[in-house]
Amino acid sequence: MEMIDIILDKRYGKALTDEQIKYFVTGVTNATIPDYQISSLLMAIVLNGMDEREMTTLTLEMAHSGEVNDLSYLDGIPVDKHSTGGVGDKITPILIPLLATFDVTTVKLSGRGLGFTGGTVDKFESIAGFNASLTPEKIKELAKGSKMVISGQTANLAPADKVLYALRDVTGTVDSIPLIASSIMSKKIAGGAKALVLDVTCGSGAFMKNVDDARALSEAMIKIGKLAGLKTCAIITDMDQPLGRCVGNVLEMQEVYETLTGRGSSDVIAVVTALAAKLVSLSGKDNGMIEDEIKAECIARLTDGRALSRYVELILSQGGSVNSQGSPLYVERPFESMFVTSPDTGYITRVRADLIGKASVKLGAGRLTKESALDYGAGICLYAKVGDNVRRGDRLCSICTGEGASLPEEALYDAMDLIHEAYEISDTAPESHKAVIDVLS
Ligand code: URA
């Protein structure tokens, strides 16, 4: 078999055979196919697509290009959750302990953030002492014990995807439903869970800019999951404005704590409870409750301290520090160094998540390259969101930097310009905004 024939077949719109896809993934993993031929095939896939069988074969081959976690030592159905990325997305640290209160085990292998999408591992590492680089033995011990695991992905988890993703990033080939779906699902299958809920974000701060594309990506991933024997469902959530009230590592973990003490914002609670309801029922721990009853039960557990006490247990079990009252201790303290005020009176009609995300990267809350250092205390607190009525001079948000950090003034003003551009204000109230747009099973 020759790589050039595989490229030509896809260029002329043919479906690739399973053998061709296997040959390709093996060559990517073993570095026997040069980058220019890999990139050429990726572009042909972007332009001519893949059918369900091709997507599933590509996913399974990538999932098996490295180690596949074996969680069969666990009783019951271990679950996983994946978000296609967003700004202010602090759902995982709330969801894992909440699920543990229902006796549901989550083994979450997460990435670090790149660009304006924050990474769950970075957020947890903003808690002093927290260790997210776990050995397989430690993962097993925690999964069997507390039922809550949060760890960085090992180098050998779907290594073919790592090669492909790095090339896609620099060859204009990220934006393709078959490539995104196979990339995400290969890592989820290799992660070893038996039930998965996908949070497919949609809007300015997401890969998918509109609901139709988000639905198409969700359906592709659900089909792959089913063909691979993984119970999969998806919810489509709004990422046109940031989720919740804060963007930035420590700031978001402070918001997590507030949510677990019954003071969460309505959008965060809507997304967490929608995901939890799906996972509790997929894992068979619903005790006969329908999803609306599970959601009500979730709200009770977020308010009465049950989810909070599992969160503290999760932090302590992975080396993190809490004070004598059980509040987490962070590696940096955010300091509100500047307030951005409204230039007009009216209704907020838009707070563009992509621009708020870019502003937070300027402040040091996110990475431009894998090597960039983070200021864990940096970020943005949103005082006004879509639908709010503001008067000229009211606070829209604050810009935070870590107390110990020194940010060049230019970066501060760049962030402020981006924030001003992100907020749109009009005399007319916007239509009501839903955090959960659709649920697909
Ligand atoms: N996240 C992934 O893991 N892969 C993609 O291709 C896009 C988002």
XYZ file of C-alpha atoms and ligand atoms in Angstrom:
449
model
C 0.000 0.000 0.000
C 1.287 3.486 -0.832
C 0.383 6.665 1.062
C 0.088 8.603 -2.217
C -2.806 6.333 -3.346
C -4.640 6.928 -0.049
C -4.260 10.692 -0.501
C -5.480 10.503 -4.111
C -8.492 8.358 -3.185
C -9.609 10.907 -0.596
C -8.804 13.819 -2.888
C -11.231 12.311 -5.474
C -13.911 11.831 -2.812
C -13.692 8.046 -2.310
C -14.353 6.409 1.054
C -11.113 4.963 2.443
C -11.030 1.243 3.238
C -10.432 0.052 6.804
C -7.020 -1.254 5.662
C -6.052 2.157 4.282
C -7.057 3.872 7.542
C -5.106 1.290 9.596
C -2.050 1.782 7.389
C -2.314 5.554 7.861
C -2.691 5.486 11.664
C 0.117 2.925 12.062
C 2.395 5.096 9.914
C 1.487 8.203 11.932
C 2.173 6.418 15.237
C 5.485 4.904 14.092
C 6.573 8.114 12.322
C 7.050 6.279 9.011
C 4.811 8.653 7.034
C 6.287 12.132 6.471
C 4.434 15.160 7.849
C 3.718 16.535 4.345
C 1.814 13.398 3.341
C -0.079 13.290 6.653
C -1.033 16.954 6.230
C -2.099 16.389 2.645
C -4.473 13.586 3.650
C -5.814 15.694 6.534
C -6.661 18.503 4.103
C -8.363 16.033 1.729
C -10.468 14.796 4.697
C -11.379 18.399 5.601
C -12.528 19.000 2.016
C -14.227 15.683 1.219
C -15.318 14.403 4.633
C -15.664 10.833 5.908
C -18.635 8.523 6.298
C -19.619 6.911 9.611
C -17.637 3.743 8.999
C -14.470 5.642 8.097
C -14.843 7.908 11.150
C -15.355 4.933 13.458
C -12.373 3.031 12.053
C -10.173 6.134 12.318
C -11.314 6.648 15.927
C -10.735 3.041 17.001
C -7.337 2.882 15.316
C -6.272 6.113 17.054
C -7.677 4.900 20.397
C -5.588 1.708 20.085
C -2.441 3.494 18.883
C -1.315 3.534 22.549
C -2.444 2.149 25.881
C -6.163 1.701 26.545
C -7.020 2.078 30.244
C -8.600 -1.028 31.644
C -11.112 -0.021 34.325
C -12.674 -3.492 34.558
C -11.451 -3.691 38.184
C -14.273 -1.268 39.074
C -17.765 -2.398 40.020
C -20.436 -0.580 38.049
C -20.093 1.736 35.083
C -17.277 4.309 35.285
C -18.211 7.546 33.548
C -16.426 10.345 31.762
C -17.349 13.786 30.501
C -15.836 15.901 27.766
C -16.312 19.524 26.838
C -15.363 20.729 23.380
C -13.948 23.795 25.074
C -14.910 27.182 26.287
C -14.239 30.247 28.369
C -15.039 30.157 32.091
C -15.876 26.451 31.872
C -15.485 25.204 35.453
C -17.975 22.348 35.171
C -15.684 19.339 35.796
C -14.562 20.291 39.353
C -18.241 20.626 40.331
C -19.503 17.596 38.442
C -17.034 14.972 39.723
C -17.839 15.366 43.450
C -21.543 15.779 42.685
C -21.517 12.441 40.823
C -19.628 10.830 43.708
C -22.592 11.650 45.984
C -24.637 9.331 43.735
C -21.928 6.641 44.015
C -20.890 7.219 40.384
C -17.163 6.762 39.646
C -15.461 9.289 37.360
C -11.942 8.781 36.020
C -11.237 12.047 34.254
C -8.111 12.358 32.167
C -7.840 16.015 31.224
C -5.604 18.308 29.268
C -3.904 21.590 29.983
C -5.255 24.729 28.381
C -3.935 26.160 25.141
C -5.135 29.409 23.580
C -8.174 30.897 25.239
C -9.691 27.560 26.248
C -8.838 26.865 29.882
C -7.609 23.417 30.920
C -9.115 21.479 33.814
C -5.676 20.305 35.002
C -4.455 23.920 35.225
C -7.520 24.838 37.261
C -6.946 22.014 39.772
C -3.219 22.828 39.930
C -4.138 26.316 41.130
C -4.919 24.605 44.457
C -1.710 24.463 46.527
C -0.143 20.989 46.489
C -2.689 19.404 44.126
C -1.114 16.569 42.124
C -2.706 15.874 38.729
C 0.149 13.705 37.420
C -1.006 10.353 38.716
C 0.497 6.907 38.159
C -1.805 4.094 36.950
C -1.554 2.572 40.469
C -2.707 5.806 42.113
C -5.566 6.179 39.598
C -6.709 2.664 40.495
C -6.464 3.333 44.245
C -8.522 6.548 43.968
C -11.089 5.130 41.549
C -11.731 2.217 43.932
C -11.621 4.430 47.021
C -13.075 7.929 46.696
C -14.502 7.237 43.169
C -13.053 10.561 41.982
C -9.936 10.882 39.831
C -8.558 13.850 37.964
C -5.295 13.355 36.110
C -3.324 14.705 33.160
C -3.253 12.531 30.054
C -0.260 10.216 29.776
C 2.026 10.505 26.717
C 0.846 7.092 25.585
C -2.892 7.886 25.488
C -3.898 7.881 21.782
C -0.407 8.967 20.586
C -1.568 9.068 16.928
C -3.986 11.842 17.892
C -1.148 13.855 19.443
C 0.777 13.781 16.137
C -2.309 14.578 14.074
C -3.512 17.351 16.389
C -0.111 19.091 16.348
C -0.114 19.039 12.529
C -3.770 20.109 12.276
C -3.031 23.086 14.476
C -0.506 24.491 11.983
C -2.023 23.352 8.668
C -5.535 24.829 8.874
C -7.131 21.417 9.381
C -8.584 21.612 12.902
C -12.011 22.634 11.743
C -13.502 19.364 10.433
C -16.262 17.284 11.998
C -14.701 13.856 11.206
C -11.305 14.989 12.509
C -12.642 16.649 15.677
C -15.025 13.746 16.394
C -12.348 11.057 15.928
C -9.777 13.045 17.920
C -12.068 13.499 20.922
C -13.613 10.032 20.841
C -10.259 8.222 20.447
C -9.059 9.741 23.740
C -12.348 9.009 25.479
C -12.323 5.352 24.348
C -8.664 5.004 25.404
C -9.618 6.529 28.790
C -11.566 3.359 29.584
C -14.937 4.751 30.791
C -18.114 2.913 29.853
C -20.483 5.907 29.719
C -19.756 9.361 28.362
C -21.540 12.660 28.173
C -20.282 15.265 25.730
C -20.718 18.964 26.421
C -20.658 20.355 22.885
C -20.216 24.090 23.178
C -21.581 26.468 20.605
C -20.973 30.175 19.915
C -18.146 32.693 19.583
C -15.951 30.990 22.212
C -16.361 27.464 20.789
C -15.158 25.444 17.792
C -18.751 25.184 16.605
C -20.103 28.648 15.901
C -23.732 27.648 15.285
C -26.225 25.118 16.604
C -26.443 23.141 13.331
C -22.695 22.448 13.351
C -22.794 21.631 17.079
C -25.626 19.171 16.421
C -23.750 17.552 13.505
C -20.611 17.121 15.665
C -22.695 15.723 18.548
C -24.427 13.219 16.276
C -21.119 12.095 14.748
C -19.618 11.480 18.221
C -22.734 9.717 19.522
C -22.650 7.345 16.517
C -18.948 6.618 16.996
C -19.532 6.008 20.712
C -22.359 3.573 20.066
C -20.387 1.671 17.395
C -17.470 1.477 19.856
C -19.667 0.139 22.686
C -19.496 3.318 24.791
C -22.864 4.641 26.054
C -22.733 8.201 24.750
C -24.995 11.226 24.804
C -24.431 14.941 24.257
C -25.734 18.259 25.414
C -25.275 21.420 23.379
C -24.467 24.417 25.563
C -24.105 28.112 24.938
C -20.565 29.441 24.664
C -21.377 32.743 23.022
C -20.712 34.392 26.383
C -18.408 33.016 29.110
C -19.915 30.473 31.481
C -20.539 31.730 35.006
C -19.025 34.790 36.625
C -15.260 34.270 36.417
C -12.558 33.450 33.892
C -9.070 32.470 35.118
C -7.670 29.575 37.109
C -7.933 30.558 40.807
C -10.965 32.766 40.089
C -12.800 29.829 38.520
C -11.892 27.505 41.381
C -13.243 30.125 43.805
C -16.459 30.084 41.785
C -16.474 26.272 41.985
C -16.341 26.571 45.778
C -19.188 29.110 45.747
C -21.270 26.780 43.587
C -20.630 23.902 45.980
C -21.805 26.083 48.855
C -25.116 26.786 47.129
C -24.151 30.117 45.570
C -23.677 29.087 41.940
C -24.810 31.120 38.951
C -27.845 29.853 37.071
C -25.984 28.970 33.835
C -23.335 26.905 35.666
C -26.032 25.064 37.628
C -28.091 24.402 34.475
C -25.097 22.836 32.684
C -23.837 20.837 35.686
C -27.250 19.386 36.483
C -27.987 18.525 32.822
C -24.693 16.613 32.567
C -25.098 14.967 35.967
C -28.657 13.816 35.193
C -27.430 12.076 32.030
C -24.461 10.411 33.719
C -26.392 9.277 36.793
C -28.961 7.590 34.551
C -26.394 6.150 32.085
C -24.484 4.636 35.006
C -27.656 3.031 36.386
C -27.429 4.847 39.743
C -30.717 6.709 39.262
C -32.720 4.653 41.796
C -35.717 4.920 39.486
C -35.616 8.734 39.284
C -36.383 10.452 35.985
C -33.886 13.071 34.805
C -35.846 16.048 36.186
C -35.905 14.373 39.612
C -32.146 13.755 39.412
C -31.608 17.445 38.575
C -33.654 18.518 41.620
C -31.662 16.067 43.754
C -28.418 17.573 42.334
C -29.489 21.066 43.375
C -30.212 19.769 46.888
C -26.763 18.149 47.089
C -25.066 21.330 45.820
C -26.814 23.301 48.555
C -26.708 21.045 51.619
C -22.944 20.407 51.674
C -22.940 16.812 50.386
C -21.172 17.660 47.095
C -18.860 20.068 48.954
C -17.656 17.411 51.359
C -16.819 15.070 48.425
C -14.948 17.991 46.771
C -12.801 18.493 49.882
C -12.174 14.727 49.915
C -11.069 14.892 46.243
C -8.669 17.762 46.938
C -7.116 16.075 49.976
C -6.827 12.691 48.243
C -4.672 14.274 45.519
C -2.399 16.226 47.870
C -4.215 19.576 47.762
C -4.431 21.886 50.780
C -7.475 23.238 52.562
C -7.681 25.507 55.623
C -9.234 24.560 58.960
C -12.712 25.488 57.625
C -12.255 23.213 54.596
C -11.735 25.997 52.014
C -9.061 25.280 49.411
C -5.750 27.150 49.571
C -4.552 28.502 46.250
C -1.086 29.016 44.782
C -1.822 32.682 44.053
C -4.259 35.318 45.236
C -6.184 37.253 42.544
C -6.147 41.014 42.939
C -8.751 43.223 41.192
C -6.380 45.706 39.591
C -8.793 47.574 37.330
C -12.530 47.916 36.687
C -14.012 48.217 33.213
C -17.120 50.395 33.198
C -20.004 50.685 30.794
C -19.666 53.373 28.116
C -23.486 53.499 27.659
C -26.831 52.950 29.340
C -28.870 50.002 28.053
C -29.149 46.227 27.912
C -26.157 43.944 27.464
C -26.906 42.012 24.288
C -23.610 40.175 23.888
C -20.421 39.410 25.839
C -18.248 37.682 23.248
C -16.578 34.696 24.879
C -13.717 34.595 22.359
C -12.687 38.184 23.148
C -12.989 37.717 26.923
C -10.893 34.553 26.501
C -8.244 36.432 24.507
C -8.216 39.212 27.112
C -7.630 36.628 29.862
C -4.681 35.188 27.904
C -3.186 38.705 27.661
C -3.431 38.888 31.449
C -1.548 35.587 31.842
C -4.506 33.306 32.678
C -3.983 31.162 29.549
C -1.159 29.979 27.323
C -0.215 31.124 23.823
C 2.263 28.237 23.459
C 2.640 25.002 25.419
C 5.675 26.513 27.166
C 3.969 29.763 28.343
C 3.976 30.320 32.123
C 0.607 30.975 33.773
C -0.351 33.596 36.316
C -2.847 31.482 38.274
C -4.329 34.576 39.906
C -5.014 36.376 36.616
C -8.404 36.639 34.961
C -11.652 38.510 34.657
C -14.700 38.755 36.956
C -17.875 39.523 35.064
C -20.291 41.777 36.927
C -22.680 42.132 33.984
C -23.809 39.499 31.499
C -26.286 39.186 28.626
C -29.736 40.500 29.558
C -28.516 42.763 32.369
C -29.529 46.402 32.316
C -26.617 48.774 32.992
C -26.164 52.513 33.278
C -23.237 54.450 31.880
C -20.331 54.126 34.335
C -21.555 50.873 35.949
C -18.967 48.147 36.409
C -19.009 45.584 33.596
C -16.127 43.536 34.922
C -12.855 43.624 36.789
C -9.411 42.729 35.528
C -7.427 40.597 37.974
C -3.762 39.771 38.236
C -1.976 37.569 40.730
C -0.778 39.523 43.776
C 2.787 38.394 43.128
C 2.695 38.930 39.353
C 3.968 41.931 37.428
C 2.098 42.507 34.199
C 3.330 45.020 31.595
C 0.943 47.980 31.386
C 0.533 47.403 27.653
C -0.974 43.942 28.281
C -3.443 45.446 30.743
C -4.612 48.021 28.187
C -4.785 45.400 25.399
C -7.021 43.303 27.667
C -9.196 46.317 28.398
C -9.657 47.052 24.667
C -10.690 43.428 24.033
C -13.194 43.574 26.888
C -14.741 46.785 25.549
C -15.073 45.133 22.150
C -16.628 42.013 23.744
C -19.529 43.890 25.370
C -22.382 44.967 23.097
C -25.022 47.273 24.581
C -28.368 48.225 23.061
C -31.574 50.062 23.972
C -33.565 46.891 23.321
C -33.505 43.894 25.644
C -32.103 40.732 24.010
C -34.124 37.538 23.626
C -33.821 35.247 26.626
C -30.683 33.156 26.649
C -30.510 29.440 27.417
C -27.360 27.859 28.851
C -28.460 24.373 27.720
C -29.573 24.581 24.100
C -30.329 20.939 23.315
C -29.922 17.407 24.652
C -29.169 14.497 22.300
C -29.217 10.853 23.305
N -10.461 18.774 21.066
C -9.795 17.660 20.711
O -9.385 16.889 21.567
N -9.587 17.422 19.415
C -10.022 18.243 18.433
O -9.808 17.969 17.272
C -10.713 19.411 18.808
C -10.931 19.645 20.153
